[in-house]
PDB file of C-alpha atoms in Angstrom:
ATOM      1  CA  MET C   1       0.000   0.000   0.000  1.00 50.00           C
ATOM      2  CA  LYS C   2       1.309   3.458  -0.847  1.00 72.00           C
ATOM      3  CA  GLN C   3       1.854   6.177   1.751  1.00 85.00           C
ATOM      4  CA  LYS C   4      -1.231   6.945   3.811  1.00 93.00           C
ATOM      5  CA  GLN C   5      -3.464   9.768   2.624  1.00 96.00           C
ATOM      6  CA  ARG C   6      -4.857  12.248   5.136  1.00 96.00           C
ATOM      7  CA  ALA C   7      -8.438  13.498   4.939  1.00 97.00           C
ATOM      8  CA  PHE C   8      -8.942  17.192   4.225  1.00 98.00           C
ATOM      9  CA  LEU C   9     -11.294  17.558   7.201  1.00 97.00           C
ATOM     10  CA  LYS C  10     -10.410  17.395  10.868  1.00 95.00           C
ATOM     11  CA  TRP C  11     -12.776  14.893  12.469  1.00 92.00           C
ATOM     12  CA  ALA C  12     -13.505  13.660  15.985  1.00 86.00           C
ATOM     13  CA  GLY C  13     -12.954   9.896  15.958  1.00 81.00           C
ATOM     14  CA  GLY C  14     -11.220   9.985  12.570  1.00 84.00           C
ATOM     15  CA  LYS C  15      -9.566   6.714  11.557  1.00 88.00           C
ATOM     16  CA  TYR C  16      -6.333   7.931   9.949  1.00 87.00           C
ATOM     17  CA  LYS C  17      -4.155   6.447  12.700  1.00 86.00           C
ATOM     18  CA  LEU C  18      -6.067   3.151  12.612  1.00 87.00           C
ATOM     19  CA  VAL C  19      -6.237   2.415   8.895  1.00 91.00           C
ATOM     20  CA  ASP C  20      -3.229   0.091   8.886  1.00 90.00           C
ATOM     21  CA  THR C  21      -4.896  -2.084  11.518  1.00 88.00           C
ATOM     22  CA  LEU C  22      -8.361  -1.777   9.995  1.00 90.00           C
ATOM     23  CA  ARG C  23      -7.128  -3.004   6.621  1.00 91.00           C
ATOM     24  CA  GLN C  24      -6.165  -6.283   8.296  1.00 89.00           C
ATOM     25  CA  TYR C  25      -9.822  -6.816   9.225  1.00 91.00           C
ATOM     26  CA  LEU C  26     -11.458  -5.608   6.026  1.00 95.00           C
ATOM     27  CA  PRO C  27     -12.216  -8.562   3.711  1.00 95.00           C
ATOM     28  CA  THR C  28     -11.619  -8.399  -0.005  1.00 95.00           C
ATOM     29  CA  GLY C  29     -14.543  -7.344  -2.154  1.00 97.00           C
ATOM     30  CA  LYS C  30     -15.540  -5.267  -5.156  1.00 98.00           C
ATOM     31  CA  ARG C  31     -17.102  -2.339  -3.288  1.00 98.00           C
ATOM     32  CA  LEU C  32     -16.712  -0.855   0.183  1.00 98.00           C
ATOM     33  CA  VAL C  33     -19.893   0.498   1.762  1.00 98.00           C
ATOM     34  CA  GLU C  34     -19.504   2.991   4.603  1.00 98.00           C
ATOM     35  CA  PRO C  35     -22.744   3.957   6.405  1.00 98.00           C
ATOM     36  CA  PHE C  36     -20.806   6.488   8.552  1.00 97.00           C
ATOM     37  CA  VAL C  37     -18.184   7.920   6.200  1.00 97.00           C
ATOM     38  CA  GLY C  38     -17.091  10.847   8.390  1.00 95.00           C
ATOM     39  CA  ALA C  39     -13.857  12.371   7.100  1.00 96.00           C
ATOM     40  CA  GLY C  40     -13.246   9.391   4.796  1.00 97.00           C
ATOM     41  CA  SER C  41      -9.866   8.126   6.032  1.00 96.00           C
ATOM     42  CA  VAL C  42     -10.798   4.478   5.421  1.00 97.00           C
ATOM     43  CA  PHE C  43     -12.082   5.305   1.936  1.00 98.00           C
ATOM     44  CA  LEU C  44      -8.873   7.193   1.139  1.00 98.00           C
ATOM     45  CA  ASN C  45      -6.588   4.411   2.354  1.00 97.00           C
ATOM     46  CA  THR C  46      -8.160   1.295   0.882  1.00 97.00           C
ATOM     47  CA  ASP C  47      -8.228   0.043  -2.695  1.00 96.00           C
ATOM     48  CA  TYR C  48     -11.669  -1.290  -3.601  1.00 98.00           C
ATOM     49  CA  ASP C  49     -12.976  -1.010  -7.155  1.00 98.00           C
ATOM     50  CA  SER C  50     -15.739   1.338  -6.005  1.00 98.00           C
ATOM     51  CA  TYR C  51     -17.284   2.884  -2.901  1.00 98.00           C
ATOM     52  CA  LEU C  52     -20.714   3.737  -1.524  1.00 98.00           C
ATOM     53  CA  LEU C  53     -20.113   6.439   1.085  1.00 98.00           C
ATOM     54  CA  CYS C  54     -23.019   7.500   3.262  1.00 98.00           C
ATOM     55  CA  ASP C  55     -23.723   9.845   6.131  1.00 97.00           C
ATOM     56  CA  ILE C  56     -26.771  11.577   7.598  1.00 96.00           C
ATOM     57  CA  ASN C  57     -24.956  14.927   7.542  1.00 97.00           C
ATOM     58  CA  GLN C  58     -26.236  16.689   4.423  1.00 97.00           C
ATOM     59  CA  ASP C  59     -23.511  19.343   4.622  1.00 98.00           C
ATOM     60  CA  LEU C  60     -20.833  16.657   4.560  1.00 98.00           C
ATOM     61  CA  ILE C  61     -22.302  14.818   1.563  1.00 98.00           C
ATOM     62  CA  ASN C  62     -22.871  18.053  -0.371  1.00 98.00           C
ATOM     63  CA  LEU C  63     -19.254  19.011   0.290  1.00 98.00           C
ATOM     64  CA  TYR C  64     -17.973  15.690  -1.028  1.00 98.00           C
ATOM     65  CA  GLU C  65     -20.098  15.934  -4.168  1.00 98.00           C
ATOM     66  CA  ILE C  66     -18.788  19.436  -4.884  1.00 98.00           C
ATOM     67  CA  VAL C  67     -15.157  18.441  -4.333  1.00 98.00           C
ATOM     68  CA  LYS C  68     -15.698  15.430  -6.598  1.00 98.00           C
ATOM     69  CA  HIS C  69     -17.197  17.400  -9.480  1.00 98.00           C
ATOM     70  CA  SER C  70     -15.745  20.932  -9.120  1.00 98.00           C
ATOM     71  CA  PRO C  71     -12.434  20.719  -7.241  1.00 98.00           C
ATOM     72  CA  ASP C  72     -10.782  23.757  -8.850  1.00 98.00           C
ATOM     73  CA  ALA C  73     -13.691  26.119  -8.217  1.00 98.00           C
ATOM     74  CA  TYR C  74     -14.088  24.811  -4.705  1.00 98.00           C
ATOM     75  CA  ILE C  75     -10.398  25.153  -3.832  1.00 98.00           C
ATOM     76  CA  LYS C  76     -10.265  28.712  -5.187  1.00 98.00           C
ATOM     77  CA  ALA C  77     -13.318  29.821  -3.191  1.00 98.00           C
ATOM     78  CA  SER C  78     -12.412  28.118   0.078  1.00 98.00           C
ATOM     79  CA  LYS C  79      -8.734  29.125  -0.003  1.00 98.00           C
ATOM     80  CA  ALA C  80      -9.797  32.778  -0.012  1.00 98.00           C
ATOM     81  CA  LEU C  81     -11.052  32.353   3.567  1.00 98.00           C
ATOM     82  CA  PHE C  82      -7.725  31.043   4.863  1.00 98.00           C
ATOM     83  CA  VAL C  83      -6.165  34.465   5.374  1.00 98.00           C
ATOM     84  CA  PRO C  84      -5.089  36.189   8.620  1.00 97.00           C
ATOM     85  CA  GLU C  85      -8.065  38.549   8.767  1.00 97.00           C
ATOM     86  CA  MET C  86     -10.425  35.564   8.755  1.00 98.00           C
ATOM     87  CA  ASN C  87      -8.573  33.917  11.624  1.00 97.00           C
ATOM     88  CA  GLN C  88     -10.150  36.255  14.175  1.00 97.00           C
ATOM     89  CA  LYS C  89     -12.926  35.485  16.632  1.00 97.00           C
ATOM     90  CA  GLU C  90     -15.286  38.121  15.228  1.00 98.00           C
ATOM     91  CA  ALA C  91     -14.763  36.934  11.643  1.00 98.00           C
ATOM     92  CA  TYR C  92     -15.289  33.321  12.684  1.00 98.00           C
ATOM     93  CA  TYR C  93     -18.646  34.028  14.295  1.00 98.00           C
ATOM     94  CA  GLN C  94     -19.743  36.139  11.339  1.00 98.00           C
ATOM     95  CA  ASN C  95     -18.929  33.262   9.011  1.00 98.00           C
ATOM     96  CA  ARG C  96     -20.708  30.833  11.308  1.00 98.00           C
ATOM     97  CA  LEU C  97     -23.813  33.030  11.142  1.00 98.00           C
ATOM     98  CA  ALA C  98     -23.503  33.147   7.342  1.00 98.00           C
ATOM     99  CA  PHE C  99     -23.224  29.358   7.209  1.00 98.00           C
ATOM    100  CA  ASN C 100     -26.318  28.854   9.351  1.00 98.00           C
ATOM    101  CA  ALA C 101     -28.308  31.361   7.277  1.00 98.00           C
ATOM    102  CA  SER C 102     -27.244  30.048   3.861  1.00 98.00           C
ATOM    103  CA  THR C 103     -29.296  27.696   1.708  1.00 97.00           C
ATOM    104  CA  ASP C 104     -26.744  27.570  -1.117  1.00 98.00           C
ATOM    105  CA  SER C 105     -24.912  24.223  -1.129  1.00 97.00           C
ATOM    106  CA  PHE C 106     -21.692  25.638  -2.621  1.00 98.00           C
ATOM    107  CA  GLU C 107     -21.498  28.501  -0.121  1.00 98.00           C
ATOM    108  CA  ARG C 108     -22.258  26.162   2.764  1.00 98.00           C
ATOM    109  CA  SER C 109     -19.564  23.746   1.568  1.00 98.00           C
ATOM    110  CA  VAL C 110     -16.948  26.507   1.399  1.00 98.00           C
ATOM    111  CA  LEU C 111     -17.872  27.730   4.869  1.00 98.00           C
ATOM    112  CA  PHE C 112     -18.002  24.184   6.222  1.00 98.00           C
ATOM    113  CA  LEU C 113     -14.290  23.684   5.547  1.00 98.00           C
ATOM    114  CA  TYR C 114     -13.495  27.113   7.006  1.00 98.00           C
ATOM    115  CA  LEU C 115     -15.443  26.306  10.187  1.00 98.00           C
ATOM    116  CA  ASN C 116     -13.891  22.859  10.373  1.00 98.00           C
ATOM    117  CA  ARG C 117     -10.343  24.222  10.259  1.00 98.00           C
ATOM    118  CA  HIS C 118     -10.908  27.343  12.374  1.00 98.00           C
ATOM    119  CA  GLY C 119     -13.344  25.916  14.940  1.00 97.00           C
ATOM    120  CA  PHE C 120     -12.452  24.199  18.193  1.00 96.00           C
ATOM    121  CA  ASN C 121     -10.790  20.802  17.613  1.00 92.00           C
ATOM    122  CA  GLY C 122     -12.432  20.384  14.216  1.00 91.00           C
ATOM    123  CA  LEU C 123     -15.685  19.384  15.866  1.00 93.00           C
ATOM    124  CA  CYS C 124     -18.865  19.072  13.812  1.00 95.00           C
ATOM    125  CA  ARG C 125     -21.785  19.852  16.066  1.00 94.00           C
ATOM    126  CA  TYR C 126     -25.258  21.289  15.566  1.00 95.00           C
ATOM    127  CA  ASN C 127     -27.863  22.512  18.026  1.00 94.00           C
ATOM    128  CA  ARG C 128     -31.432  21.237  18.127  1.00 91.00           C
ATOM    129  CA  LYS C 129     -32.490  23.831  15.571  1.00 93.00           C
ATOM    130  CA  GLY C 130     -29.848  22.614  13.132  1.00 94.00           C
ATOM    131  CA  GLY C 131     -27.440  25.494  13.688  1.00 97.00           C
ATOM    132  CA  PHE C 132     -23.704  24.823  13.656  1.00 97.00           C
ATOM    133  CA  ASN C 133     -22.504  25.847  17.127  1.00 96.00           C
ATOM    134  CA  VAL C 134     -18.810  24.934  17.508  1.00 97.00           C
ATOM    135  CA  PRO C 135     -16.830  27.800  19.123  1.00 97.00           C
ATOM    136  CA  PHE C 136     -13.771  29.524  17.688  1.00 97.00           C
ATOM    137  CA  GLY C 137     -10.584  27.473  17.942  1.00 96.00           C
ATOM    138  CA  SER C 138      -7.924  30.216  18.299  1.00 94.00           C
ATOM    139  CA  TYR C 139      -5.298  28.513  16.123  1.00 96.00           C
ATOM    140  CA  LYS C 140      -2.185  30.435  15.077  1.00 95.00           C
ATOM    141  CA  LYS C 141      -2.416  29.565  11.376  1.00 96.00           C
ATOM    142  CA  PRO C 142      -5.117  27.095  10.272  1.00 97.00           C
ATOM    143  CA  TYR C 143      -3.885  24.754   7.566  1.00 97.00           C
ATOM    144  CA  PHE C 144      -5.478  24.890   4.134  1.00 98.00           C
ATOM    145  CA  PRO C 145      -5.570  21.287   2.856  1.00 98.00           C
ATOM    146  CA  GLU C 146      -5.220  21.867  -0.898  1.00 98.00           C
ATOM    147  CA  ALA C 147      -3.192  18.716  -1.577  1.00 98.00           C
ATOM    148  CA  GLU C 148      -5.650  16.631   0.449  1.00 98.00           C
ATOM    149  CA  LEU C 149      -8.607  18.146  -1.391  1.00 98.00           C
ATOM    150  CA  ARG C 150      -7.098  17.291  -4.776  1.00 98.00           C
ATOM    151  CA  ALA C 151      -6.288  13.738  -3.685  1.00 98.00           C
ATOM    152  CA  PHE C 152      -9.859  13.308  -2.428  1.00 98.00           C
ATOM    153  CA  ALA C 153     -11.268  14.623  -5.729  1.00 98.00           C
ATOM    154  CA  VAL C 154      -9.289  12.033  -7.692  1.00 98.00           C
ATOM    155  CA  LYS C 155     -10.269   9.109  -5.464  1.00 98.00           C
ATOM    156  CA  ALA C 156     -13.903  10.314  -5.356  1.00 98.00           C
ATOM    157  CA  GLN C 157     -14.314   9.436  -9.034  1.00 98.00           C
ATOM    158  CA  ARG C 158     -14.681   5.845  -7.805  1.00 98.00           C
ATOM    159  CA  ALA C 159     -17.242   6.767  -5.162  1.00 98.00           C
ATOM    160  CA  GLU C 160     -20.966   7.381  -4.883  1.00 98.00           C
ATOM    161  CA  PHE C 161     -22.107   9.647  -2.032  1.00 98.00           C
ATOM    162  CA  LYS C 162     -25.531   9.432  -0.384  1.00 98.00           C
ATOM    163  CA  CYS C 163     -27.110  11.324   2.498  1.00 98.00           C
ATOM    164  CA  ILE C 164     -29.013   8.440   4.056  1.00 97.00           C
ATOM    165  CA  SER C 165     -29.295   6.592   7.358  1.00 96.00           C
ATOM    166  CA  TYR C 166     -27.154   3.600   8.249  1.00 96.00           C
ATOM    167  CA  GLN C 167     -30.221   1.374   7.876  1.00 96.00           C
ATOM    168  CA  GLN C 168     -30.722   2.589   4.327  1.00 97.00           C
ATOM    169  CA  ALA C 169     -27.035   2.100   3.562  1.00 98.00           C
ATOM    170  CA  PHE C 170     -27.285  -1.526   4.686  1.00 97.00           C
ATOM    171  CA  SER C 171     -30.306  -2.019   2.430  1.00 97.00           C
ATOM    172  CA  LEU C 172     -28.252  -0.900  -0.589  1.00 98.00           C
ATOM    173  CA  ALA C 173     -25.436  -3.395   0.037  1.00 97.00           C
ATOM    174  CA  LYS C 174     -25.205  -6.285  -2.398  1.00 97.00           C
ATOM    175  CA  SER C 175     -23.222  -9.438  -3.028  1.00 96.00           C
ATOM    176  CA  GLY C 176     -19.528  -8.671  -3.412  1.00 96.00           C
ATOM    177  CA  ASP C 177     -19.681  -5.687  -1.053  1.00 98.00           C
ATOM    178  CA  VAL C 178     -17.874  -5.191   2.242  1.00 98.00           C
ATOM    179  CA  ILE C 179     -19.426  -2.921   4.881  1.00 98.00           C
ATOM    180  CA  TYR C 180     -17.331  -0.882   7.300  1.00 98.00           C
ATOM    181  CA  CYS C 181     -19.174   0.850  10.142  1.00 97.00           C
ATOM    182  CA  ASP C 182     -17.644   3.644  12.200  1.00 95.00           C
ATOM    183  CA  PRO C 183     -20.628   4.754  14.299  1.00 95.00           C
ATOM    184  CA  PRO C 184     -20.476   7.490  16.923  1.00 93.00           C
ATOM    185  CA  TYR C 185     -18.732   5.894  19.878  1.00 92.00           C
ATOM    186  CA  ALA C 186     -20.639   4.182  22.651  1.00 91.00           C
ATOM    187  CA  PRO C 187     -19.958   6.265  25.791  1.00 88.00           C
ATOM    188  CA  LEU C 188     -17.110   5.175  28.047  1.00 82.00           C
ATOM    189  CA  SER C 189     -19.268   6.283  30.974  1.00 68.00           C
ATOM    190  CA  SER C 190     -22.611   7.930  31.643  1.00 54.00           C
ATOM    191  CA  THR C 191     -20.906  11.358  31.636  1.00 49.00           C
ATOM    192  CA  SER C 192     -18.543  10.966  28.687  1.00 50.00           C
ATOM    193  CA  SER C 193     -20.899  10.553  25.748  1.00 45.00           C
ATOM    194  CA  PHE C 194     -19.991  12.499  22.608  1.00 44.00           C
ATOM    195  CA  THR C 195     -22.421  11.291  19.989  1.00 41.00           C
ATOM    196  CA  THR C 196     -24.435  14.357  18.984  1.00 41.00           C
ATOM    197  CA  TYR C 197     -22.871  15.136  15.619  1.00 42.00           C
ATOM    198  CA  VAL C 198     -26.171  15.591  13.803  1.00 43.00           C
ATOM    199  CA  GLY C 199     -29.705  15.835  15.091  1.00 43.00           C
ATOM    200  CA  ALA C 200     -30.577  13.693  18.086  1.00 50.00           C
ATOM    201  CA  GLY C 201     -27.322  11.748  18.042  1.00 73.00           C
ATOM    202  CA  PHE C 202     -26.783   7.991  18.175  1.00 87.00           C
ATOM    203  CA  SER C 203     -28.535   6.244  21.052  1.00 90.00           C
ATOM    204  CA  LEU C 204     -27.738   2.980  22.798  1.00 92.00           C
ATOM    205  CA  ASP C 205     -30.734   1.513  20.960  1.00 93.00           C
ATOM    206  CA  ASP C 206     -29.021   2.487  17.710  1.00 94.00           C
ATOM    207  CA  GLN C 207     -25.838   0.760  18.869  1.00 96.00           C
ATOM    208  CA  ALA C 208     -27.806  -2.439  19.498  1.00 96.00           C
ATOM    209  CA  LEU C 209     -29.752  -2.216  16.247  1.00 95.00           C
ATOM    210  CA  LEU C 210     -26.558  -1.665  14.275  1.00 97.00           C
ATOM    211  CA  ALA C 211     -25.138  -4.873  15.763  1.00 96.00           C
ATOM    212  CA  ARG C 212     -28.310  -6.750  14.731  1.00 95.00           C
ATOM    213  CA  PHE C 213     -28.195  -5.358  11.198  1.00 94.00           C
ATOM    214  CA  SER C 214     -24.563  -6.433  10.991  1.00 96.00           C
ATOM    215  CA  ARG C 215     -25.232 -10.002  12.144  1.00 95.00           C
ATOM    216  CA  HIS C 216     -28.181 -10.366   9.812  1.00 94.00           C
ATOM    217  CA  THR C 217     -26.293  -8.930   6.847  1.00 96.00           C
ATOM    218  CA  ALA C 218     -23.300 -11.245   7.362  1.00 95.00           C
ATOM    219  CA  ILE C 219     -25.292 -14.428   7.966  1.00 93.00           C
ATOM    220  CA  ALA C 220     -28.450 -14.070   5.883  1.00 93.00           C
ATOM    221  CA  ARG C 221     -26.972 -12.055   3.003  1.00 95.00           C
ATOM    222  CA  SER C 222     -23.317 -13.225   3.044  1.00 95.00           C
ATOM    223  CA  ILE C 223     -22.003  -9.654   3.153  1.00 97.00           C
ATOM    224  CA  PRO C 224     -19.164  -9.183   5.675  1.00 97.00           C
ATOM    225  CA  VAL C 225     -19.404  -6.295   8.119  1.00 97.00           C
ATOM    226  CA  VAL C 226     -16.640  -4.662  10.180  1.00 97.00           C
ATOM    227  CA  ILE C 227     -17.468  -2.332  13.085  1.00 97.00           C
ATOM    228  CA  SER C 228     -15.126  -0.202  15.198  1.00 95.00           C
ATOM    229  CA  ASN C 229     -16.127   1.205  18.571  1.00 95.00           C
ATOM    230  CA  HIS C 230     -14.913   1.727  22.126  1.00 93.00           C
ATOM    231  CA  ASP C 231     -13.766  -1.508  23.737  1.00 94.00           C
ATOM    232  CA  ILE C 232     -16.151  -1.668  26.693  1.00 94.00           C
ATOM    233  CA  ALA C 233     -18.372  -4.328  28.225  1.00 94.00           C
ATOM    234  CA  LEU C 234     -21.398  -3.026  26.307  1.00 95.00           C
ATOM    235  CA  THR C 235     -19.825  -3.327  22.863  1.00 96.00           C
ATOM    236  CA  ARG C 236     -18.306  -6.734  23.609  1.00 95.00           C
ATOM    237  CA  GLU C 237     -21.783  -7.925  24.545  1.00 95.00           C
ATOM    238  CA  LEU C 238     -23.396  -6.330  21.495  1.00 96.00           C
ATOM    239  CA  TYR C 239     -20.818  -7.864  19.125  1.00 95.00           C
ATOM    240  CA  HIS C 240     -20.743 -11.260  20.834  1.00 91.00           C
ATOM    241  CA  GLY C 241     -19.766 -13.998  18.389  1.00 90.00           C
ATOM    242  CA  ALA C 242     -17.930 -11.729  15.986  1.00 94.00           C
ATOM    243  CA  ARG C 243     -14.177 -11.975  15.528  1.00 92.00           C
ATOM    244  CA  MET C 244     -12.633  -9.175  17.577  1.00 92.00           C
ATOM    245  CA  GLY C 245      -9.393  -7.263  17.759  1.00 90.00           C
ATOM    246  CA  LYS C 246      -8.216  -4.469  20.044  1.00 88.00           C
ATOM    247  CA  ILE C 247      -5.977  -1.463  19.554  1.00 84.00           C
ATOM    248  CA  GLN C 248      -5.093   1.555  21.689  1.00 77.00           C
ATOM    249  CA  VAL C 249      -5.944   4.944  20.220  1.00 74.00           C
ATOM    250  CA  GLN C 250      -5.531   8.569  21.267  1.00 63.00           C
ATOM    251  CA  ARG C 251      -8.672  10.563  21.950  1.00 58.00           C
ATOM    252  CA  ASN C 252      -8.546  14.232  20.978  1.00 50.00           C
ATOM    253  CA  ILE C 253     -11.872  15.707  22.131  1.00 45.00           C
ATOM    254  CA  SER C 254     -10.927  16.796  25.637  1.00 45.00           C
ATOM    255  CA  GLN C 255     -10.194  20.522  26.069  1.00 43.00           C
ATOM    256  CA  ASN C 256      -7.411  19.652  28.477  1.00 46.00           C
ATOM    257  CA  GLY C 257      -4.568  18.296  26.370  1.00 47.00           C
ATOM    258  CA  ALA C 258      -2.891  16.741  29.396  1.00 48.00           C
ATOM    259  CA  SER C 259      -5.959  14.562  29.995  1.00 50.00           C
ATOM    260  CA  ARG C 260      -6.010  13.068  26.505  1.00 55.00           C
ATOM    261  CA  THR C 261      -5.133   9.478  27.321  1.00 65.00           C
ATOM    262  CA  LYS C 262      -5.152   6.384  25.169  1.00 73.00           C
ATOM    263  CA  VAL C 263      -8.229   4.175  25.219  1.00 79.00           C
ATOM    264  CA  ASP C 264      -8.916   0.751  23.769  1.00 87.00           C
ATOM    265  CA  GLU C 265     -10.781   0.476  20.504  1.00 91.00           C
ATOM    266  CA  LEU C 266     -12.599  -2.685  19.476  1.00 93.00           C
ATOM    267  CA  ILE C 267     -12.756  -3.943  15.900  1.00 94.00           C
ATOM    268  CA  ALA C 268     -15.432  -6.567  15.264  1.00 95.00           C
ATOM    269  CA  LEU C 269     -15.764  -8.630  12.088  1.00 95.00           C
ATOM    270  CA  TYR C 270     -18.995 -10.392  11.176  1.00 95.00           C
ATOM    271  CA  ASP C 271     -18.569 -12.880   8.344  1.00 91.00           C
ATOM    272  CA  GLU C 272     -19.303 -16.513   7.517  1.00 81.00           C
ATOM    273  CA  THR C 273     -17.322 -17.589  10.601  1.00 75.00           C
ATOM    274  CA  TYR C 274     -19.762 -15.882  13.009  1.00 65.00           C
ATOM    275  CA  HIS C 275     -20.089 -18.286  15.944  1.00 64.00           C
ATOM    276  CA  GLY C 276     -22.649 -16.619  18.183  1.00 62.00           C
ATOM    277  CA  GLU C 277     -26.290 -17.584  18.420  1.00 54.00           C
ATOM    278  CA  PHE C 278     -28.235 -16.264  15.461  1.00 45.00           C
ATOM    279  CA  ASP C 279     -31.481 -14.769  16.721  1.00 46.00           C
ATOM    280  CA  ILE C 280     -34.322 -15.813  14.451  1.00 35.00           C
ATOM    281  CA  ASN C 281     -35.798 -12.344  14.984  1.00 43.00           C
ATOM    282  CA  ASP C 282     -32.788 -10.886  13.203  1.00 46.00           C
ATOM    283  CA  SER C 283     -34.305 -12.160   9.975  1.00 43.00           C
ATOM    284  CA  LYS C 284     -37.279  -9.863  10.673  1.00 43.00           C
ATOM    285  CA  LEU C 285     -35.431  -6.589  10.934  1.00 42.00           C
ATOM    286  CA  PRO C 286     -37.371  -3.506   9.819  1.00 42.00           C
ATOM    287  CA  GLN C 287     -37.525  -3.142   6.072  1.00 43.00           C
ATOM    288  CA  VAL C 288     -35.896   0.131   5.120  1.00 43.00           C
ATOM    289  CA  LYS C 289     -36.462   1.895   1.841  1.00 43.00           C
ATOM    290  CA  ALA C 290     -33.366   3.524   0.337  1.00 38.00           C
TER     291      ALA C 290
END
């Protein structure tokens, strides 16, 4: 595999540091399906013939479509915001207001990258009214990822992007596909949850339903599924019977840099070797229309 490619977005829970390990768990196949594409590090660092990349964040999917089809125009417009006068608190909040007020997909995509690189820790967070609400990050000189944008645009020619739920993404998978799921993390404790990226977030019920969809898809449809998540008692119970691996990763959400410690991440593979009990009810999962 050639040198790893970084995503052009900063992303909480991004998988750039884990892709070497993840590739060891990802089976061969013609197409990789990602129901939670995020910043796209797994997409950028694997070599499937094609990709179906999904997310419920409409801003993210619109951005990827624009970079795929109009990289030069997008780079020119977004680079204009990466100047010293825009790296000020007042300018940041003015641009955040403009983003929340805009209905133009190109303008929102340009501002999305600006907010991502100038906002605190690259977080992507919305309030209940759908307004982007990440505070100013106070960075000395935010990096403009032109090389990463161009690399993404080239690789994106092999990808299809869809703003759909993870259930709908599973329904679109077909024989020959491999599914990789990177859901919002299950909380390490009752006070450490960080799952509200879009809308109402990702509940514990969603965590359990995702595990059921994965089992059903691997056993009943012969499509392998890989999931990564925090390595905690809950996820080990949810993924019981899958093949599992563990790796330590650095978490970068805490405001206090000194408290950013390594935690264990679990990688679960559901395939034809699944050895847990197959719940007959799994064959009656809700039918989801794409």
